[in-house]
Amino acid sequence: MATTGKQLFTTLEEDGTLTVAIEEVSFPDPTGKQVLVKMEAAPINPSDLAILVGGADLENAEYSEGKFVAKMPEQANKGSKARHGMKLPAGNEGAGTVIAAGDDEAAQALMGQRVSCVPGNAYSQYCIADAGMCLPLGDHSAEEGASAFVNPMTALGFVENAKMDGQEAILHTVGASNLGQMLTRICQEDGIGLVNIVRKSDQVDLLKDIGATHVVNSSDDDFMDQLTSAIDATGAFYGYDPVGGGKLVDTAFKAMERVAVSRMTEYSRYGSNQPKRMFIYGRLDTGATILTPGYGFGWTLSGWLLFPFLQSVGQDVMGRMRQRVRDNLTTTFASHYKERVNLEEMLTKDALMDYSAMKTGEKYLVTPWS
Amino acid sequence: MATTGKQLFTTLEEDGTLTVAIEEVSFPDPTGKQVLVKMEAAPINPSDLAILVGGADLENAEYSEGKFVAKMPEQANKGSKARHGMKLPAGNEGAGTVIAAGDDEAAQALMGQRVSCVPGNAYSQYCIADAGMCLPLGDHSAEEGASAFVNPMTALGFVENAKMDGQEAILHTVGASNLGQMLTRICQEDGIGLVNIVRKSDQVDLLKDIGATHVVNSSDDDFMDQLTSAIDATGAFYGYDPVGGGKLVDTAFKAMERVAVSRMTEYSRYGSNQPKRMFIYGRLDTGATILTPGYGFGWTLSGWLLFPFLQSVGQDVMGRMRQRVRDNLTTTFASHYKERVNLEEMLTKDALMDYSAMKTGEKYLVTPWS
């Protein structure tokens, strides 16, 4: 007997019409290493918003019960050509209870347990998930385990990646974000230097309260001097940025170069040879990334994504990272939510306008049975 | 008895006044591994222009015999803070005859020989050079050997670097340049695929004449399709760009991603996982580099400079590269010059306005004794 339930789908047509709607669908029986999870909670992360909203005009969209239809701006629509006409699920991660399992031992072992999972269609009442990617939550609630993958593994991934590259300090351009707070705690635990950039003075306080040493406020007049001093003090020539558009990466490279040049004994027309490295891991600002000259040729900028990184490090490192997340789920890796919405509430104008603004500390949690 | 002769110096004051002038100076006796070279020819490469001109207002400069005084625009002057008040030599490379040598065997062995050298003050009648960086020219003329280092070693360096990274094809954004032509010949010799971007149809012909297979013209309406096809045919997801400013790198990444996406069997909101890599090795356009979203997160952009690269590969690889340059100096690595000027002529308005435009195929050669 097939399990049926509600699931969210997002479809972008060639003419730029974006339709996001809840449908009643049936879920297949899990096979092999699959498990069927009755979903209880799923966060709305910035990485989910690209496929859910992706720059569409939410202000002038048509809203009805469990559905909205919006127009995508021409440029964004052109850039999304590859998904035209496809009906896609959404929601990277969530937590729920395993109610059916495939024959494989790993799947069977999870039967009846509450797990965190990464199904890719987490905005749904049920999901088919890979047992190998499930994290048994023990006595933790679904809410505590809903965000156990994307942010914790990304923050840990930054530190792992930095250590692999021989770095002892890193820079993060959005220090006060949920992920930034996790990163602050991880760096303290691991003795890694961290330069946090924030935009407001209350965010400085927030990070100082959880023990951050170097917090620089981009709204301050002496921001560039603060940033330069913090890089000098920590040696953070290696950083992560989820904004993408604009000049934040450029500013980081400039400050790094200032420090490097101040340490040079001889002038070079080519700038310093100090390697400077930045990673863009998100596109909170979908505008262009602007890189000005002024920091020589000793710099590298890359995109960074969690899944290719995890593939590159292999099962052992990933297993160690996941164990650490489970062991510290309500401390180092705790997430906080502003609102809880069910699938229909998630698609109302008020909710959409609010969570798509991606304000720091205002994350939404989808609870599909509430 | 000290050797005296003319040498060019460039000085930028804090107020943005750039003074470039010929002075009569005395050169010390070479010691250890040093040699004293009587310079016969030195090219004006784009990499020399930054320190020689660097965006100064040449149109409204004051010109006198062997000297000009120009204003640097405010932004460029701010970016050049580190050199304020310093009187700097110029000219990376050149060729001449060794007329005195230090005690070291390597230096003594060059006595009386014509060599290519990399003294950093090549716009001069004499230079002190490091014997280890000198390339004996045998029967070759100074003009044939004047450009034996920067362009040949850079073009070879691109191919070496690509091979080290497991690449079988590369992309070059200025195919018709002196360096681009060398790269075309090297790639043919080594069986490496090459995608050449040019701006004019006569440059397409020029490269086809020397045997290039994939030449795409950015002035053509179907440029993007041409570029995508050439990348698809060669697998060139790895490229070099000396322009820096503008959208050339962005365009290359976009075309690479188009090819990668066309090879995907399943849609991903994050773009392809095909690693795409570009290097900026010059700043012919000193405007900002613009990177738009639209090619996922599987990309890396770095600055690239010859000297740090050579340091990273070590003496053996460098020795092999230099031997190859010497063996093919008038074929694979031949350079051509539009004009020959002496030190005074080099600082006239006509000459400066012409060579600072860095037009393809219009390189100048400085002959300090003519």
PDB file of N, CA and C in Angstrom, chain B residues 253-317:
ATOM      1  N   PHE B 253      34.392  31.334 -18.331  1.00  0.00           N
ATOM      2  CA  PHE B 253      33.728  30.443 -17.374  1.00  0.00           C
ATOM      3  C   PHE B 253      32.327  30.060 -17.865  1.00  0.00           C
ATOM      4  N   LYS B 254      31.612  31.032 -18.412  1.00  0.00           N
ATOM      5  CA  LYS B 254      30.263  30.747 -18.905  1.00  0.00           C
ATOM      6  C   LYS B 254      30.270  29.705 -20.015  1.00  0.00           C
ATOM      7  N   ALA B 255      31.195  29.872 -20.942  1.00  0.00           N
ATOM      8  CA  ALA B 255      31.268  28.929 -22.062  1.00  0.00           C
ATOM      9  C   ALA B 255      31.670  27.537 -21.567  1.00  0.00           C
ATOM     10  N   MET B 256      32.625  27.494 -20.631  1.00  0.00           N
ATOM     11  CA  MET B 256      33.041  26.207 -20.051  1.00  0.00           C
ATOM     12  C   MET B 256      31.851  25.520 -19.381  1.00  0.00           C
ATOM     13  N   GLU B 257      31.063  26.312 -18.643  1.00  0.00           N
ATOM     14  CA  GLU B 257      29.919  25.745 -17.930  1.00  0.00           C
ATOM     15  C   GLU B 257      28.857  25.250 -18.912  1.00  0.00           C
ATOM     16  N   ARG B 258      28.657  26.001 -20.003  1.00  0.00           N
ATOM     17  CA  ARG B 258      27.713  25.551 -21.029  1.00  0.00           C
ATOM     18  C   ARG B 258      28.065  24.150 -21.518  1.00  0.00           C
ATOM     19  N   VAL B 259      29.360  23.950 -21.784  1.00  0.00           N
ATOM     20  CA  VAL B 259      29.814  22.638 -22.250  1.00  0.00           C
ATOM     21  C   VAL B 259      29.580  21.590 -21.164  1.00  0.00           C
ATOM     22  N   ALA B 260      29.952  21.932 -19.925  1.00  0.00           N
ATOM     23  CA  ALA B 260      29.810  20.980 -18.816  1.00  0.00           C
ATOM     24  C   ALA B 260      28.348  20.610 -18.600  1.00  0.00           C
ATOM     25  N   VAL B 261      27.459  21.606 -18.655  1.00  0.00           N
ATOM     26  CA  VAL B 261      26.034  21.340 -18.435  1.00  0.00           C
ATOM     27  C   VAL B 261      25.478  20.464 -19.558  1.00  0.00           C
ATOM     28  N   SER B 262      25.955  20.688 -20.774  1.00  0.00           N
ATOM     29  CA  SER B 262      25.461  19.882 -21.903  1.00  0.00           C
ATOM     30  C   SER B 262      25.844  18.414 -21.751  1.00  0.00           C
ATOM     31  N   ARG B 263      26.844  18.164 -20.895  1.00  0.00           N
ATOM     32  CA  ARG B 263      27.294  16.782 -20.681  1.00  0.00           C
ATOM     33  C   ARG B 263      26.654  16.144 -19.444  1.00  0.00           C
ATOM     34  N   MET B 264      25.838  16.929 -18.678  1.00  0.00           N
ATOM     35  CA  MET B 264      25.220  16.391 -17.461  1.00  0.00           C
ATOM     36  C   MET B 264      23.968  15.589 -17.812  1.00  0.00           C
ATOM     37  N   THR B 265      23.746  14.535 -17.049  1.00  0.00           N
ATOM     38  CA  THR B 265      22.551  13.728 -17.304  1.00  0.00           C
ATOM     39  C   THR B 265      21.397  14.174 -16.410  1.00  0.00           C
ATOM     40  N   GLU B 266      21.709  14.919 -15.336  1.00  0.00           N
ATOM     41  CA  GLU B 266      20.683  15.326 -14.400  1.00  0.00           C
ATOM     42  C   GLU B 266      20.858  16.801 -14.052  1.00  0.00           C
ATOM     43  N   TYR B 267      19.751  17.525 -13.915  1.00  0.00           N
ATOM     44  CA  TYR B 267      19.828  18.942 -13.560  1.00  0.00           C
ATOM     45  C   TYR B 267      20.322  19.124 -12.131  1.00  0.00           C
ATOM     46  N   SER B 268      21.193  20.114 -11.925  1.00  0.00           N
ATOM     47  CA  SER B 268      21.561  20.503 -10.558  1.00  0.00           C
ATOM     48  C   SER B 268      21.437  22.006 -10.398  1.00  0.00           C
ATOM     49  N   ARG B 269      20.769  22.425  -9.356  1.00  0.00           N
ATOM     50  CA  ARG B 269      20.613  23.858  -9.085  1.00  0.00           C
ATOM     51  C   ARG B 269      21.950  24.521  -8.833  1.00  0.00           C
ATOM     52  N   TYR B 270      22.978  23.741  -8.509  1.00  0.00           N
ATOM     53  CA  TYR B 270      24.278  24.311  -8.173  1.00  0.00           C
ATOM     54  C   TYR B 270      25.222  24.385  -9.364  1.00  0.00           C
ATOM     55  N   GLY B 271      24.721  24.019 -10.546  1.00  0.00           N
ATOM     56  CA  GLY B 271      25.590  23.995 -11.712  1.00  0.00           C
ATOM     57  C   GLY B 271      26.374  22.702 -11.775  1.00  0.00           C
ATOM     58  N   SER B 272      27.303  22.638 -12.714  1.00  0.00           N
ATOM     59  CA  SER B 272      28.079  21.411 -12.907  1.00  0.00           C
ATOM     60  C   SER B 272      29.170  21.302 -11.851  1.00  0.00           C
ATOM     61  N   ASN B 273      29.677  20.088 -11.668  1.00  0.00           N
ATOM     62  CA  ASN B 273      30.838  19.888 -10.802  1.00  0.00           C
ATOM     63  C   ASN B 273      32.140  19.903 -11.588  1.00  0.00           C
ATOM     64  N   GLN B 274      32.045  20.127 -12.909  1.00  0.00           N
ATOM     65  CA  GLN B 274      33.258  20.209 -13.744  1.00  0.00           C
ATOM     66  C   GLN B 274      34.164  21.327 -13.221  1.00  0.00           C
ATOM     67  N   PRO B 275      35.376  20.999 -12.766  1.00  0.00           N
ATOM     68  CA  PRO B 275      36.263  22.079 -12.323  1.00  0.00           C
ATOM     69  C   PRO B 275      36.628  22.987 -13.498  1.00  0.00           C
ATOM     70  N   LYS B 276      36.475  24.280 -13.282  1.00  0.00           N
ATOM     71  CA  LYS B 276      36.809  25.273 -14.298  1.00  0.00           C
ATOM     72  C   LYS B 276      37.846  26.205 -13.685  1.00  0.00           C
ATOM     73  N   ARG B 277      38.926  26.431 -14.390  1.00  0.00           N
ATOM     74  CA  ARG B 277      40.010  27.203 -13.774  1.00  0.00           C
ATOM     75  C   ARG B 277      40.547  28.260 -14.734  1.00  0.00           C
ATOM     76  N   MET B 278      40.655  29.466 -14.249  1.00  0.00           N
ATOM     77  CA  MET B 278      41.260  30.533 -15.056  1.00  0.00           C
ATOM     78  C   MET B 278      42.350  31.225 -14.237  1.00  0.00           C
ATOM     79  N   PHE B 279      43.364  31.745 -14.966  1.00  0.00           N
ATOM     80  CA  PHE B 279      44.443  32.501 -14.336  1.00  0.00           C
ATOM     81  C   PHE B 279      44.528  33.879 -14.990  1.00  0.00           C
ATOM     82  N   ILE B 280      44.620  34.913 -14.188  1.00  0.00           N
ATOM     83  CA  ILE B 280      44.873  36.261 -14.703  1.00  0.00           C
ATOM     84  C   ILE B 280      46.360  36.533 -14.541  1.00  0.00           C
ATOM     85  N   TYR B 281      47.073  36.717 -15.670  1.00  0.00           N
ATOM     86  CA  TYR B 281      48.524  36.895 -15.581  1.00  0.00           C
ATOM     87  C   TYR B 281      48.970  38.290 -15.976  1.00  0.00           C
ATOM     88  N   GLY B 282      48.023  39.205 -16.169  1.00  0.00           N
ATOM     89  CA  GLY B 282      48.380  40.577 -16.502  1.00  0.00           C
ATOM     90  C   GLY B 282      47.186  41.471 -16.267  1.00  0.00           C
ATOM     91  N   ARG B 283      47.394  42.757 -16.480  1.00  0.00           N
ATOM     92  CA  ARG B 283      46.314  43.724 -16.264  1.00  0.00           C
ATOM     93  C   ARG B 283      46.301  44.711 -17.421  1.00  0.00           C
ATOM     94  N   LEU B 284      46.176  44.189 -18.658  1.00  0.00           N
ATOM     95  CA  LEU B 284      46.099  45.076 -19.824  1.00  0.00           C
ATOM     96  C   LEU B 284      44.927  46.032 -19.645  1.00  0.00           C
ATOM     97  N   ASP B 285      43.861  45.558 -19.025  1.00  0.00           N
ATOM     98  CA  ASP B 285      42.734  46.418 -18.629  1.00  0.00           C
ATOM     99  C   ASP B 285      42.760  46.517 -17.109  1.00  0.00           C
ATOM    100  N   THR B 286      43.021  47.723 -16.600  1.00  0.00           N
ATOM    101  CA  THR B 286      43.142  47.879 -15.150  1.00  0.00           C
ATOM    102  C   THR B 286      41.783  48.094 -14.471  1.00  0.00           C
ATOM    103  N   GLY B 287      40.712  47.976 -15.225  1.00  0.00           N
ATOM    104  CA  GLY B 287      39.378  48.021 -14.623  1.00  0.00           C
ATOM    105  C   GLY B 287      39.129  46.778 -13.786  1.00  0.00           C
ATOM    106  N   ALA B 288      37.987  46.745 -13.120  1.00  0.00           N
ATOM    107  CA  ALA B 288      37.647  45.615 -12.256  1.00  0.00           C
ATOM    108  C   ALA B 288      37.329  44.365 -13.076  1.00  0.00           C
ATOM    109  N   THR B 289      37.676  43.211 -12.519  1.00  0.00           N
ATOM    110  CA  THR B 289      37.263  41.927 -13.068  1.00  0.00           C
ATOM    111  C   THR B 289      35.824  41.676 -12.617  1.00  0.00           C
ATOM    112  N   ILE B 290      34.945  41.367 -13.562  1.00  0.00           N
ATOM    113  CA  ILE B 290      33.529  41.174 -13.264  1.00  0.00           C
ATOM    114  C   ILE B 290      33.188  39.690 -13.368  1.00  0.00           C
ATOM    115  N   LEU B 291      32.743  39.108 -12.259  1.00  0.00           N
ATOM    116  CA  LEU B 291      32.337  37.700 -12.269  1.00  0.00           C
ATOM    117  C   LEU B 291      30.848  37.612 -11.955  1.00  0.00           C
ATOM    118  N   THR B 292      30.049  37.195 -12.910  1.00  0.00           N
ATOM    119  CA  THR B 292      28.613  37.083 -12.674  1.00  0.00           C
ATOM    120  C   THR B 292      28.281  35.675 -12.182  1.00  0.00           C
ATOM    121  N   PRO B 293      27.101  35.503 -11.556  1.00  0.00           N
ATOM    122  CA  PRO B 293      26.716  34.131 -11.224  1.00  0.00           C
ATOM    123  C   PRO B 293      26.355  33.429 -12.545  1.00  0.00           C
ATOM    124  N   GLY B 294      26.160  32.145 -12.522  1.00  0.00           N
ATOM    125  CA  GLY B 294      25.731  31.476 -13.746  1.00  0.00           C
ATOM    126  C   GLY B 294      26.630  30.333 -14.149  1.00  0.00           C
ATOM    127  N   TYR B 295      27.693  30.089 -13.357  1.00  0.00           N
ATOM    128  CA  TYR B 295      28.489  28.898 -13.659  1.00  0.00           C
ATOM    129  C   TYR B 295      28.788  28.122 -12.381  1.00  0.00           C
ATOM    130  N   GLY B 296      27.786  28.159 -11.486  1.00  0.00           N
ATOM    131  CA  GLY B 296      27.855  27.321 -10.298  1.00  0.00           C
ATOM    132  C   GLY B 296      29.007  27.663  -9.374  1.00  0.00           C
ATOM    133  N   PHE B 297      29.511  26.657  -8.689  1.00  0.00           N
ATOM    134  CA  PHE B 297      30.544  26.864  -7.686  1.00  0.00           C
ATOM    135  C   PHE B 297      31.821  26.085  -8.002  1.00  0.00           C
ATOM    136  N   GLY B 298      31.851  25.437  -9.168  1.00  0.00           N
ATOM    137  CA  GLY B 298      33.006  24.614  -9.513  1.00  0.00           C
ATOM    138  C   GLY B 298      34.058  25.370 -10.294  1.00  0.00           C
ATOM    139  N   TRP B 299      34.406  26.556  -9.858  1.00  0.00           N
ATOM    140  CA  TRP B 299      35.379  27.365 -10.598  1.00  0.00           C
ATOM    141  C   TRP B 299      36.420  27.946  -9.656  1.00  0.00           C
ATOM    142  N   THR B 300      37.576  28.210 -10.217  1.00  0.00           N
ATOM    143  CA  THR B 300      38.661  28.843  -9.472  1.00  0.00           C
ATOM    144  C   THR B 300      39.357  29.856 -10.367  1.00  0.00           C
ATOM    145  N   LEU B 301      39.590  31.027  -9.822  1.00  0.00           N
ATOM    146  CA  LEU B 301      40.312  32.085 -10.541  1.00  0.00           C
ATOM    147  C   LEU B 301      41.498  32.510  -9.691  1.00  0.00           C
ATOM    148  N   SER B 302      42.681  32.547 -10.303  1.00  0.00           N
ATOM    149  CA  SER B 302      43.876  32.945  -9.563  1.00  0.00           C
ATOM    150  C   SER B 302      44.665  33.969 -10.350  1.00  0.00           C
ATOM    151  N   GLY B 303      45.460  34.741  -9.638  1.00  0.00           N
ATOM    152  CA  GLY B 303      46.510  35.493 -10.289  1.00  0.00           C
ATOM    153  C   GLY B 303      47.645  34.539 -10.635  1.00  0.00           C
ATOM    154  N   TRP B 304      48.422  34.884 -11.650  1.00  0.00           N
ATOM    155  CA  TRP B 304      49.547  34.028 -12.050  1.00  0.00           C
ATOM    156  C   TRP B 304      50.724  34.919 -12.393  1.00  0.00           C
ATOM    157  N   LEU B 305      51.873  34.629 -11.800  1.00  0.00           N
ATOM    158  CA  LEU B 305      53.087  35.378 -12.112  1.00  0.00           C
ATOM    159  C   LEU B 305      54.216  34.397 -12.384  1.00  0.00           C
ATOM    160  N   LEU B 306      55.075  34.793 -13.315  1.00  0.00           N
ATOM    161  CA  LEU B 306      56.148  33.889 -13.733  1.00  0.00           C
ATOM    162  C   LEU B 306      57.120  33.532 -12.603  1.00  0.00           C
ATOM    163  N   PHE B 307      57.604  34.542 -11.871  1.00  0.00           N
ATOM    164  CA  PHE B 307      58.679  34.241 -10.914  1.00  0.00           C
ATOM    165  C   PHE B 307      58.239  33.320  -9.769  1.00  0.00           C
ATOM    166  N   PRO B 308      57.101  33.576  -9.143  1.00  0.00           N
ATOM    167  CA  PRO B 308      56.646  32.609  -8.125  1.00  0.00           C
ATOM    168  C   PRO B 308      56.426  31.216  -8.711  1.00  0.00           C
ATOM    169  N   PHE B 309      55.939  31.156  -9.962  1.00  0.00           N
ATOM    170  CA  PHE B 309      55.759  29.838 -10.577  1.00  0.00           C
ATOM    171  C   PHE B 309      57.098  29.126 -10.741  1.00  0.00           C
ATOM    172  N   LEU B 310      58.097  29.854 -11.248  1.00  0.00           N
ATOM    173  CA  LEU B 310      59.417  29.232 -11.451  1.00  0.00           C
ATOM    174  C   LEU B 310      60.010  28.785 -10.110  1.00  0.00           C
ATOM    175  N   GLN B 311      59.816  29.600  -9.077  1.00  0.00           N
ATOM    176  CA  GLN B 311      60.297  29.189  -7.751  1.00  0.00           C
ATOM    177  C   GLN B 311      59.623  27.899  -7.300  1.00  0.00           C
ATOM    178  N   SER B 312      58.334  27.774  -7.614  1.00  0.00           N
ATOM    179  CA  SER B 312      57.598  26.598  -7.146  1.00  0.00           C
ATOM    180  C   SER B 312      58.008  25.324  -7.885  1.00  0.00           C
ATOM    181  N   VAL B 313      58.439  25.433  -9.139  1.00  0.00           N
ATOM    182  CA  VAL B 313      58.796  24.207  -9.881  1.00  0.00           C
ATOM    183  C   VAL B 313      60.230  23.772  -9.643  1.00  0.00           C
ATOM    184  N   GLY B 314      61.096  24.704  -9.218  1.00  0.00           N
ATOM    185  CA  GLY B 314      62.468  24.328  -8.900  1.00  0.00           C
ATOM    186  C   GLY B 314      63.417  24.409 -10.090  1.00  0.00           C
ATOM    187  N   GLN B 315      64.712  24.232  -9.787  1.00  0.00           N
ATOM    188  CA  GLN B 315      65.793  24.434 -10.751  1.00  0.00           C
ATOM    189  C   GLN B 315      65.751  23.481 -11.949  1.00  0.00           C
ATOM    190  N   ASP B 316      65.415  22.222 -11.708  1.00  0.00           N
ATOM    191  CA  ASP B 316      65.480  21.239 -12.789  1.00  0.00           C
ATOM    192  C   ASP B 316      64.493  21.554 -13.899  1.00  0.00           C
ATOM    193  N   VAL B 317      63.243  21.772 -13.499  1.00  0.00           N
ATOM    194  CA  VAL B 317      62.210  22.083 -14.492  1.00  0.00           C
ATOM    195  C   VAL B 317      62.555  23.386 -15.199  1.00  0.00           C
TER     196      VAL B 317
END
